[in-house]
Tab-separated table of C-alpha atoms and ligand atoms in Angstrom:
chain	number	residue	atom	x	y	z
A	1	MET	CA	0.000	0.000	0.000
A	2	LYS	CA	1.745	3.147	-1.147
A	3	GLN	CA	0.921	6.210	0.935
A	4	LYS	CA	0.547	9.693	-0.517
A	5	GLY	CA	2.120	12.897	0.754
A	6	CYS	CA	5.394	13.834	2.361
A	7	ALA	CA	7.270	11.554	4.718
A	8	LEU	CA	5.813	13.349	7.718
A	9	ALA	CA	2.241	12.996	6.446
A	10	ARG	CA	2.876	9.360	5.621
A	11	MET	CA	4.096	8.755	9.102
A	12	VAL	CA	1.115	10.475	10.691
A	13	ASP	CA	-1.252	8.494	8.472
A	14	VAL	CA	0.325	5.303	9.570
A	15	SER	CA	0.295	6.150	13.220
A	16	LEU	CA	-3.445	6.683	12.932
A	17	GLN	CA	-4.165	3.414	11.135
A	18	PRO	CA	-5.802	0.958	13.493
A	19	CYS	CA	-4.311	-2.464	13.548
A	20	SER	CA	-6.640	-5.004	11.958
A	21	ALA	CA	-6.321	-7.735	14.518
A	22	ARG	CA	-4.505	-8.588	17.698
A	23	LYS	CA	-1.378	-10.661	17.141
A	24	VAL	CA	-1.767	-10.385	13.362
A	25	PHE	CA	0.695	-7.801	12.302
A	26	LYS	CA	-0.670	-5.823	9.450
A	27	PRO	CA	2.161	-4.877	7.129
A	28	LEU	CA	2.034	-1.220	6.190
A	29	MET	CA	4.444	-0.536	3.381
A	30	ILE	CA	5.849	2.907	3.730
A	31	GLU	CA	8.245	4.222	1.194
A	32	GLY	CA	11.723	4.661	2.613
A	33	MET	CA	10.725	3.654	6.105
A	34	GLY	CA	11.672	0.075	6.562
A	35	GLU	CA	11.528	0.276	10.310
A	36	LEU	CA	7.898	1.300	10.315
A	37	MET	CA	6.702	-1.400	7.970
A	38	TRP	CA	5.160	-3.434	10.754
A	39	ALA	CA	3.156	-0.773	12.406
A	40	CYS	CA	1.099	-2.602	14.968
A	41	PRO	CA	0.212	-0.642	18.082
A	42	LEU	CA	-0.242	-3.872	20.016
A	43	CYS	CA	2.989	-5.553	19.103
A	44	SER	CA	6.488	-5.184	20.461
A	45	LEU	CA	7.085	-2.276	18.128
A	46	GLU	CA	4.722	-0.157	20.129
A	47	ARG	CA	7.497	1.740	21.866
A	48	HIS	CA	9.194	2.387	18.586
A	49	MET	CA	6.012	3.814	17.136
A	50	SER	CA	5.530	6.132	20.026
A	51	MET	CA	9.118	7.330	19.630
A	52	GLU	CA	8.276	8.190	16.030
A	53	ASN	CA	5.169	10.008	17.198
A	54	LYS	CA	7.252	11.963	19.632
A	55	VAL	CA	9.535	12.949	16.762
A	56	ILE	CA	6.568	14.329	14.814
A	57	GLU	CA	5.253	16.095	17.881
A	58	SER	CA	8.650	17.692	18.555
A	59	ILE	CA	9.126	18.821	14.964
A	60	THR	CA	5.699	20.418	15.028
A	61	LYS	CA	6.407	22.074	18.361
A	62	LEU	CA	9.722	23.467	17.101
A	63	GLU	CA	7.975	24.903	14.071
A	64	LYS	CA	5.146	26.511	16.034
A	65	ALA	CA	6.780	27.458	19.340
A	66	HIS	CA	10.414	27.817	18.129
A	67	CYS	CA	11.759	26.093	21.223
A	68	LEU	CA	11.972	22.633	22.768
A	69	ASN	CA	12.934	21.154	26.114
A	70	ASP	CA	16.263	19.325	26.412
A	71	ASP	CA	14.696	15.881	25.987
A	72	GLU	CA	12.993	16.926	22.777
A	73	TRP	CA	16.178	18.464	21.422
A	74	SER	CA	18.125	15.315	22.268
A	75	LEU	CA	15.541	13.191	20.540
A	76	LEU	CA	15.669	15.234	17.337
A	77	ILE	CA	19.467	15.520	17.345
A	78	ASP	CA	20.434	12.013	18.482
A	79	GLY	CA	17.318	9.864	18.092
A	80	ARG	CA	17.233	6.877	15.762
A	81	TYR	CA	14.493	7.912	13.362
A	82	ASP	CA	14.212	8.416	9.654
A	83	ARG	CA	15.841	11.793	9.014
A	84	GLN	CA	13.921	12.128	5.741
A	85	VAL	CA	10.921	13.230	7.795
A	86	LEU	CA	12.944	16.068	9.277
A	87	PHE	CA	14.626	17.065	6.016
A	88	GLU	CA	11.387	17.109	4.049
A	89	ARG	CA	9.676	19.288	6.623
A	90	ALA	CA	12.630	21.691	6.631
A	91	ASN	CA	12.558	21.837	2.829
A	92	GLN	CA	8.814	22.519	2.809
A	93	ILE	CA	9.201	25.359	5.281
A	94	CYS	CA	12.071	26.801	3.251
A	95	GLU	CA	9.930	26.689	0.107
A	96	GLN	CA	7.028	28.376	1.912
A	97	TYR	CA	9.228	31.450	2.328
A	98	TYR	CA	11.609	31.329	-0.606
A	99	GLY	CA	10.019	28.992	-3.155
A	100	ASN	CA	12.575	26.904	-5.018
A	101	LYS	CA	14.934	29.885	-5.312
A	102	VAL	CA	18.539	29.506	-4.274
A	103	TYR	CA	20.536	32.671	-3.638
A	104	ILE	CA	24.197	32.936	-4.548
A	105	ARG	CA	26.862	34.952	-2.759
A	106	GLY	CA	30.187	35.676	-4.390
A	107	LEU	CA	32.845	34.923	-1.814
A	108	ILE	CA	36.011	37.008	-2.015
A	109	GLU	CA	38.583	35.573	0.390
A	110	PHE	CA	40.755	38.634	0.491
A	111	SER	CA	43.344	37.733	3.130
A	112	ASN	CA	44.532	34.662	4.967
A	113	TYR	CA	46.600	36.583	7.532
A	114	CYS	CA	45.036	36.224	10.952
A	115	ARG	CA	45.950	37.575	14.394
A	116	ASN	CA	44.004	34.747	16.069
A	117	ASP	CA	44.949	31.206	16.834
A	118	CYS	CA	41.738	29.162	16.768
A	119	LEU	CA	42.823	25.568	17.245
A	120	TYR	CA	40.722	24.220	14.371
A	121	CYS	CA	41.624	26.750	11.692
A	122	GLY	CA	44.255	26.293	8.986
A	123	ILE	CA	45.012	30.020	8.770
A	124	ARG	CA	45.643	30.411	12.526
A	125	LYS	CA	48.662	32.591	13.218
A	126	SER	CA	50.800	29.727	14.563
A	127	ASN	CA	50.572	27.827	11.316
A	128	VAL	CA	53.928	28.763	9.851
A	129	LEU	CA	53.252	26.523	6.863
A	130	ALA	CA	50.359	28.662	5.639
A	131	ASP	CA	51.191	30.450	2.417
A	132	ARG	CA	50.037	33.960	3.321
A	133	TYR	CA	48.531	36.469	0.893
A	134	HIS	CA	46.281	39.452	0.794
A	135	LEU	CA	44.521	40.979	-2.156
A	136	THR	CA	44.799	44.647	-3.027
A	137	LYS	CA	41.758	46.864	-3.195
A	138	GLU	CA	41.993	46.737	-7.008
A	139	GLN	CA	42.056	42.933	-7.008
A	140	ILE	CA	39.018	42.822	-4.732
A	141	LEU	CA	37.116	45.219	-6.972
A	142	SER	CA	38.016	43.260	-10.056
A	143	CYS	CA	36.655	40.055	-8.423
A	144	ALA	CA	33.417	41.912	-7.695
A	145	ASN	CA	33.198	43.221	-11.277
A	146	GLU	CA	33.727	39.749	-12.677
A	147	GLY	CA	31.123	38.390	-10.259
A	148	TYR	CA	28.616	41.013	-11.295
A	149	GLY	CA	28.923	39.882	-14.905
A	150	LEU	CA	28.247	36.312	-13.799
A	151	GLY	CA	25.016	37.281	-12.026
A	152	PHE	CA	26.155	37.807	-8.445
A	153	ARG	CA	24.294	40.512	-6.522
A	154	THR	CA	25.906	39.892	-3.136
A	155	PHE	CA	29.615	39.989	-2.434
A	156	VAL	CA	31.044	38.546	0.743
A	157	ILE	CA	34.370	40.074	1.729
A	158	GLN	CA	35.859	37.459	4.004
A	159	GLY	CA	39.272	37.108	5.585
A	160	GLY	CA	41.262	36.328	8.666
A	161	GLU	CA	41.564	39.060	11.275
A	162	ASP	CA	44.169	40.965	9.294
A	163	LEU	CA	44.814	44.385	10.802
A	164	SER	CA	46.998	45.498	7.927
A	165	TYR	CA	43.812	46.787	6.339
A	166	SER	CA	42.727	49.766	8.408
A	167	THR	CA	39.102	50.397	9.275
A	168	GLY	CA	39.200	53.133	6.647
A	169	ASP	CA	40.650	50.787	3.991
A	170	ILE	CA	37.762	48.402	4.473
A	171	ALA	CA	35.265	51.254	4.372
A	172	ASP	CA	36.849	52.390	1.069
A	173	ILE	CA	36.451	48.913	-0.399
A	174	VAL	CA	32.790	48.782	0.664
A	175	ARG	CA	32.139	52.236	-0.795
A	176	ALA	CA	33.864	51.359	-4.065
A	177	ILE	CA	31.834	48.162	-4.544
A	178	LYS	CA	28.585	49.958	-3.717
A	179	ALA	CA	29.473	52.804	-6.092
A	180	SER	CA	30.113	50.427	-9.004
A	181	HIS	CA	27.204	48.127	-8.183
A	182	PRO	CA	24.499	49.976	-6.272
A	183	ASP	CA	22.076	47.095	-6.802
A	184	CYS	CA	24.331	44.714	-4.853
A	185	ALA	CA	24.595	43.829	-1.195
A	186	VAL	CA	27.976	43.806	0.538
A	187	THR	CA	28.524	41.310	3.323
A	188	LEU	CA	31.565	41.568	5.566
A	189	SER	CA	33.137	38.659	7.404
A	190	LEU	CA	36.208	40.043	9.125
A	191	GLY	CA	35.892	38.704	12.627
A	192	GLU	CA	35.688	40.518	15.931
A	193	ARG	CA	36.167	44.280	15.875
A	194	GLU	CA	35.128	47.311	17.892
A	195	MET	CA	31.538	48.460	17.534
A	196	SER	CA	32.920	51.768	16.233
A	197	ASP	CA	34.543	49.902	13.287
A	198	TYR	CA	31.332	48.048	12.537
A	199	LYS	CA	29.539	51.402	12.596
A	200	ILE	CA	31.944	52.991	10.112
A	201	TRP	CA	31.539	50.058	7.718
A	202	LYS	CA	27.764	50.173	8.047
A	203	GLU	CA	27.823	53.855	7.218
A	204	ALA	CA	30.051	53.088	4.221
A	205	GLY	CA	27.239	50.873	2.913
A	206	ALA	CA	27.856	47.350	4.243
A	207	ASP	CA	24.572	45.465	4.498
A	208	ARG	CA	25.377	42.229	6.267
A	209	TYR	CA	27.969	40.667	8.583
A	210	LEU	CA	28.877	37.028	9.100
A	211	LEU	CA	30.481	36.021	12.369
A	212	ARG	CA	29.984	32.429	13.397
A	213	HIS	CA	29.737	32.019	17.147
A	214	GLU	CA	31.374	28.539	16.685
A	215	THR	CA	29.870	27.122	19.892
A	216	ALA	CA	27.517	28.681	22.422
A	217	ASP	CA	28.991	26.825	25.388
A	218	GLU	CA	31.631	28.806	27.295
A	219	ALA	CA	33.753	25.803	28.344
A	220	HIS	CA	33.578	24.279	24.870
A	221	TYR	CA	34.512	27.632	23.335
A	222	GLN	CA	37.635	27.683	25.494
A	223	LYS	CA	38.652	24.251	24.215
A	224	LEU	CA	38.503	25.473	20.627
A	225	HIS	CA	40.156	28.852	21.140
A	226	PRO	CA	43.185	30.316	22.887
A	227	ASP	CA	42.795	32.121	26.212
A	228	ASP	CA	42.680	35.576	24.678
A	229	MET	CA	39.371	34.834	22.938
A	230	SER	CA	36.017	34.625	24.671
A	231	LEU	CA	32.499	33.610	23.816
A	232	THR	CA	31.223	36.633	25.721
A	233	HIS	CA	33.038	38.983	23.377
A	234	ARG	CA	31.959	37.079	20.300
A	235	LYS	CA	28.321	37.228	21.381
A	236	GLN	CA	28.698	40.927	22.176
A	237	CYS	CA	29.938	41.537	18.631
A	238	LEU	CA	26.889	39.755	17.232
A	239	PHE	CA	24.483	41.802	19.344
A	240	ASP	CA	26.355	45.019	18.438
A	241	LEU	CA	26.121	44.196	14.744
A	242	LYS	CA	22.407	43.602	15.075
A	243	ALA	CA	21.917	46.842	16.949
A	244	LEU	CA	23.698	48.688	14.136
A	245	GLY	CA	21.142	47.379	11.634
A	246	TYR	CA	23.237	44.750	9.856
A	247	GLN	CA	21.635	41.547	8.637
A	248	VAL	CA	23.632	39.249	10.883
A	249	GLY	CA	24.824	35.690	10.439
A	250	CYS	CA	26.046	33.449	13.235
A	251	GLY	CA	26.806	29.733	12.998
A	252	PHE	CA	28.760	26.782	14.232
A	253	MET	CA	30.692	23.699	13.241
A	254	VAL	CA	29.124	20.296	13.728
A	255	GLU	CA	31.161	17.700	15.605
A	256	SER	CA	34.024	19.997	16.375
A	257	PRO	CA	36.371	18.391	18.930
A	258	TYR	CA	34.793	17.899	22.385
A	259	GLN	CA	31.340	18.820	21.093
A	260	LYS	CA	28.474	17.090	22.891
A	261	THR	CA	24.759	17.093	22.185
A	262	GLU	CA	24.234	19.530	25.048
A	263	HIS	CA	26.477	22.019	23.243
A	264	LEU	CA	24.394	21.763	20.086
A	265	ILE	CA	21.291	22.374	22.206
A	266	GLN	CA	22.952	25.509	23.544
A	267	ASP	CA	23.753	26.552	19.968
A	268	MET	CA	20.089	26.277	19.066
A	269	GLN	CA	19.041	28.200	22.163
A	270	PHE	CA	21.542	30.953	21.447
A	271	ILE	CA	20.392	31.180	17.830
A	272	ASN	CA	16.831	31.526	19.019
A	273	GLU	CA	17.869	34.300	21.362
A	274	LEU	CA	19.903	36.192	18.759
A	275	GLN	CA	17.340	35.727	15.963
A	276	PRO	CA	19.984	36.043	13.247
A	277	HIS	CA	19.104	36.602	9.605
A	278	MET	CA	21.623	33.994	8.458
A	279	VAL	CA	23.098	30.855	9.984
A	280	GLY	CA	26.184	29.071	8.619
A	281	ILE	CA	26.491	25.433	9.633
A	282	GLY	CA	29.178	23.090	8.396
A	283	PRO	CA	30.934	19.946	9.559
A	284	PHE	CA	34.252	20.298	11.362
A	285	ILE	CA	37.031	19.107	9.029
A	286	PRO	CA	40.543	18.644	10.401
A	287	HIS	CA	43.410	20.647	8.950
A	288	LYS	CA	46.742	18.847	8.910
A	289	ASP	CA	48.784	21.738	10.316
A	290	THR	CA	46.627	22.471	13.353
A	291	PRO	CA	46.453	20.932	16.837
A	292	PHE	CA	43.239	19.193	15.711
A	293	ALA	CA	44.896	17.437	12.772
A	294	LYS	CA	44.064	13.999	14.140
A	295	GLU	CA	40.487	14.729	15.193
A	296	LYS	CA	37.525	13.125	13.481
A	297	GLN	CA	35.601	15.028	10.842
A	298	GLY	CA	31.921	15.884	11.372
A	299	SER	CA	29.340	13.639	9.765
A	300	LEU	CA	27.019	14.476	6.925
A	301	GLU	CA	23.890	13.281	8.698
A	302	ARG	CA	24.500	15.231	11.871
A	303	THR	CA	25.278	18.397	9.904
A	304	LEU	CA	22.132	18.029	7.790
A	305	THR	CA	20.155	17.408	10.972
A	306	MET	CA	21.356	20.711	12.441
A	307	VAL	CA	20.642	22.560	9.172
A	308	ALA	CA	17.099	21.164	9.107
A	309	LEU	CA	16.443	21.931	12.782
A	310	THR	CA	17.658	25.501	12.277
A	311	ARG	CA	15.350	25.950	9.297
A	312	ILE	CA	12.383	24.546	11.216
A	313	MET	CA	13.099	26.721	14.263
A	314	LEU	CA	13.703	30.002	12.407
A	315	GLY	CA	11.491	29.546	9.337
A	316	ASN	CA	12.751	32.372	7.142
A	317	ALA	CA	16.504	32.470	7.819
A	318	LEU	CA	19.070	32.444	5.018
A	319	ILE	CA	21.033	29.232	5.427
A	320	PRO	CA	23.940	28.276	3.162
A	321	ALA	CA	24.662	24.794	1.915
A	322	THR	CA	28.294	25.246	2.919
A	323	THR	CA	31.466	24.432	1.026
A	324	ALA	CA	32.469	22.257	3.996
A	325	LEU	CA	29.334	20.140	3.406
A	326	GLY	CA	30.368	19.778	-0.234
A	327	THR	CA	33.837	18.795	0.917
A	328	ILE	CA	32.769	15.828	3.060
A	329	ASP	CA	30.294	14.463	0.514
A	330	PRO	CA	30.275	14.853	-3.277
A	331	ARG	CA	26.592	15.826	-3.124
A	332	GLY	CA	26.717	17.447	0.299
A	333	ARG	CA	25.562	20.863	-0.887
A	334	GLU	CA	22.647	19.386	-2.839
A	335	LYS	CA	21.675	17.398	0.247
A	336	GLY	CA	21.911	20.606	2.270
A	337	LEU	CA	19.497	22.305	-0.141
A	338	LEU	CA	17.040	19.461	0.388
A	339	ALA	CA	17.366	19.769	4.167
A	340	GLY	CA	16.453	23.440	4.449
A	341	ALA	CA	19.410	25.411	3.050
A	342	ASN	CA	18.712	28.086	0.426
A	343	VAL	CA	22.040	29.801	-0.261
A	344	VAL	CA	25.298	28.790	-1.930
A	345	MET	CA	28.511	30.746	-1.734
A	346	PRO	CA	30.817	30.062	-4.657
A	347	ASN	CA	34.318	31.394	-4.675
A	348	LEU	CA	35.151	34.548	-6.626
A	349	SER	CA	38.715	34.850	-5.332
A	350	PRO	CA	41.478	34.712	-7.947
A	351	VAL	CA	42.308	31.084	-8.691
A	352	HIS	CA	45.979	31.464	-7.689
A	353	VAL	CA	45.110	32.273	-4.035
A	354	ARG	CA	42.334	29.743	-3.505
A	355	GLU	CA	44.532	26.897	-2.319
A	356	ALA	CA	46.086	29.215	0.243
A	357	TYR	CA	42.739	30.055	1.868
A	358	SER	CA	42.794	26.680	3.476
A	359	LEU	CA	40.731	26.594	6.664
A	360	TYR	CA	40.501	22.780	6.474
A	361	ASP	CA	41.925	19.991	4.311
A	362	HIS	CA	40.660	18.966	0.847
A	363	LYS	CA	38.456	22.025	0.379
A	364	ILE	CA	36.543	21.800	-2.915
A	365	CYS	CA	36.424	24.321	-5.788
A	366	THR	CA	39.948	25.605	-5.305
A	367	GLY	CA	40.949	25.045	-8.903
A	368	GLU	CA	38.079	26.350	-11.003
A	369	GLU	CA	37.421	29.721	-12.600
A	370	ALA	CA	34.489	31.612	-11.096
A	371	ALA	CA	32.510	31.083	-14.294
A	372	GLU	CA	33.072	27.303	-14.245
A	373	CYS	CA	32.087	27.233	-10.611
A	374	ILE	CA	28.779	28.931	-11.266
A	375	VAL	CA	27.892	26.667	-14.207
A	376	CYS	CA	28.689	23.600	-12.118
A	377	LEU	CA	26.665	24.929	-9.199
A	378	SER	CA	23.667	25.844	-11.370
A	379	ASN	CA	23.544	22.275	-12.624
A	380	ARG	CA	23.837	20.892	-9.125
A	381	VAL	CA	21.040	23.152	-7.893
A	382	LYS	CA	18.838	22.162	-10.849
A	383	SER	CA	19.425	18.493	-10.084
A	384	VAL	CA	17.451	18.916	-6.850
A	385	GLY	CA	14.604	20.829	-8.490
A	386	LYS	CA	15.749	24.305	-7.437
A	387	GLU	CA	17.086	27.297	-9.320
A	388	ILE	CA	19.751	29.883	-8.799
A	389	VAL	CA	18.419	33.412	-9.154
A	390	ILE	CA	20.047	36.742	-9.940
A	391	ASP	CA	18.999	38.579	-6.814
A	392	ARG	CA	20.481	40.216	-3.729
A	393	GLY	CA	18.629	37.549	-1.759
A	394	ASP	CA	17.722	39.657	1.225
A	395	TYR	CA	16.192	38.272	4.364
A	396	LYS	CA	12.409	38.199	4.204
A	397	PRO	CA	10.878	39.410	7.443
A	398	VAL	CA	7.846	37.505	8.613
A	399	ASP	CA	4.671	38.663	10.180
A	400	GLU	CA	4.586	36.462	13.287
A	401	ASN	CA	0.774	36.276	13.043
A	402	ASN	CA	1.036	34.578	9.681
A	403	ARG	CA	3.477	31.907	10.707
B	1	5AD	N1	36.523	22.836	9.662
B	1	5AD	C1	35.341	23.352	9.337
B	1	5AD	N2	35.061	24.663	9.375
B	1	5AD	C2	36.062	25.494	9.740
B	1	5AD	N3	36.085	26.818	9.886
B	1	5AD	C3	37.329	27.170	10.265
B	1	5AD	N4	38.107	26.084	10.385
B	1	5AD	C4	37.328	25.024	10.071
B	1	5AD	C5	37.542	23.621	10.023
B	1	5AD	N5	38.727	23.089	10.328
B	1	5AD	C6	34.899	27.650	9.747
B	1	5AD	C7	34.657	28.419	11.051
B	1	5AD	C8	34.788	29.843	10.607
B	1	5AD	C9	34.465	29.776	9.138
B	1	5AD	C10	34.993	30.922	8.339
B	1	5AD	O1	35.062	28.582	8.717
B	1	5AD	O2	33.350	28.143	11.530
B	1	5AD	O3	33.928	30.718	11.286
B	2	FES	FE1	41.608	33.431	12.396
B	2	FES	FE2	40.223	31.906	14.042
B	2	FES	S1	42.236	31.579	13.273
B	2	FES	S2	39.773	33.938	13.447
């Protein structure tokens, strides 16, 4: 008996089907759900069924109330249930707000110098093997011009915390991009700075700022960062950026060293408190020249789970299918798009510096021209029934009453 509807609807249908007779297990064939095929409320699978019902209940609660208790979070993050239910619901919610549109951001990795020493990051200052570079203002502008011709309407200026560019230099770059391309958004991703710097850049025309919080647990944060960095300051930066009127993106790595489920729960709670416009989520991937070289990489399923949960909790956020997802699985980004992501961020940096912007090992798309990258990505996006659009891709505010 083939059931109609999405995986969630199919599951609900089944849970409502009465069993025909005691001790006679009525087989209910459900596409892609082997474990639920013998759905008898009177048999030994009863507990399993009620676990599945709890999953549905928790997903629905997350969608409506935007929060869960710790047991419900643990169930959705760690539980043994068919993730397709979660991913399909996340995709449906994404399509309610954004249709099948996928927004592109042209990423310009302008410097791999960094004053910080995050233990996971390949461009940390202690990595003497990193081949350091920074792009000139002219090079950055020429990347943006090339990107504009390819259909990009958002440019992300991202780099390590490189103080050789003054606050004024960055403001000049923002102004120059906005002057050449007034129909484009400029996103900055330059790490932690003073609120006064953020203010100057906002006044120069910057629209958005990406600053992943990395982990919302203080003790876990300390295990990933040196003593001179603090979660408190990182969070303060995010709240400052929001107060200045930026569209703000936070985010975290999945299965970074020492990460436990309780930390992911804290990430979700922090995200709900911050109410960011964007959330970047990718698997941790070890880099060979860092203290975490021998640590295990994050898994695809757990990363997709966190992407989907974030979509369901926030509804209208902009969520990238990250390059790191594409690095751990050849179709990772496509899978991300089917689990609630709606943004991709191809590289616009000059090909000769791409290898050097190595945050983690085996990063994809380091050898292609920007134009090749966008053709390849368009095809990938089409393969999951979505389409890349030429659009700034701004955050769409939601009337809470219509949610
Ligand atoms: N694995 C995965 N993501 C990483 N990042 C930095 N190093 C790694 C790594 N080893 C992510 C961080 C950072 C973003 C720019 O890249 O989350 O905020
Ligand atoms: Fe540069 Fe983390 S190593 S900000």
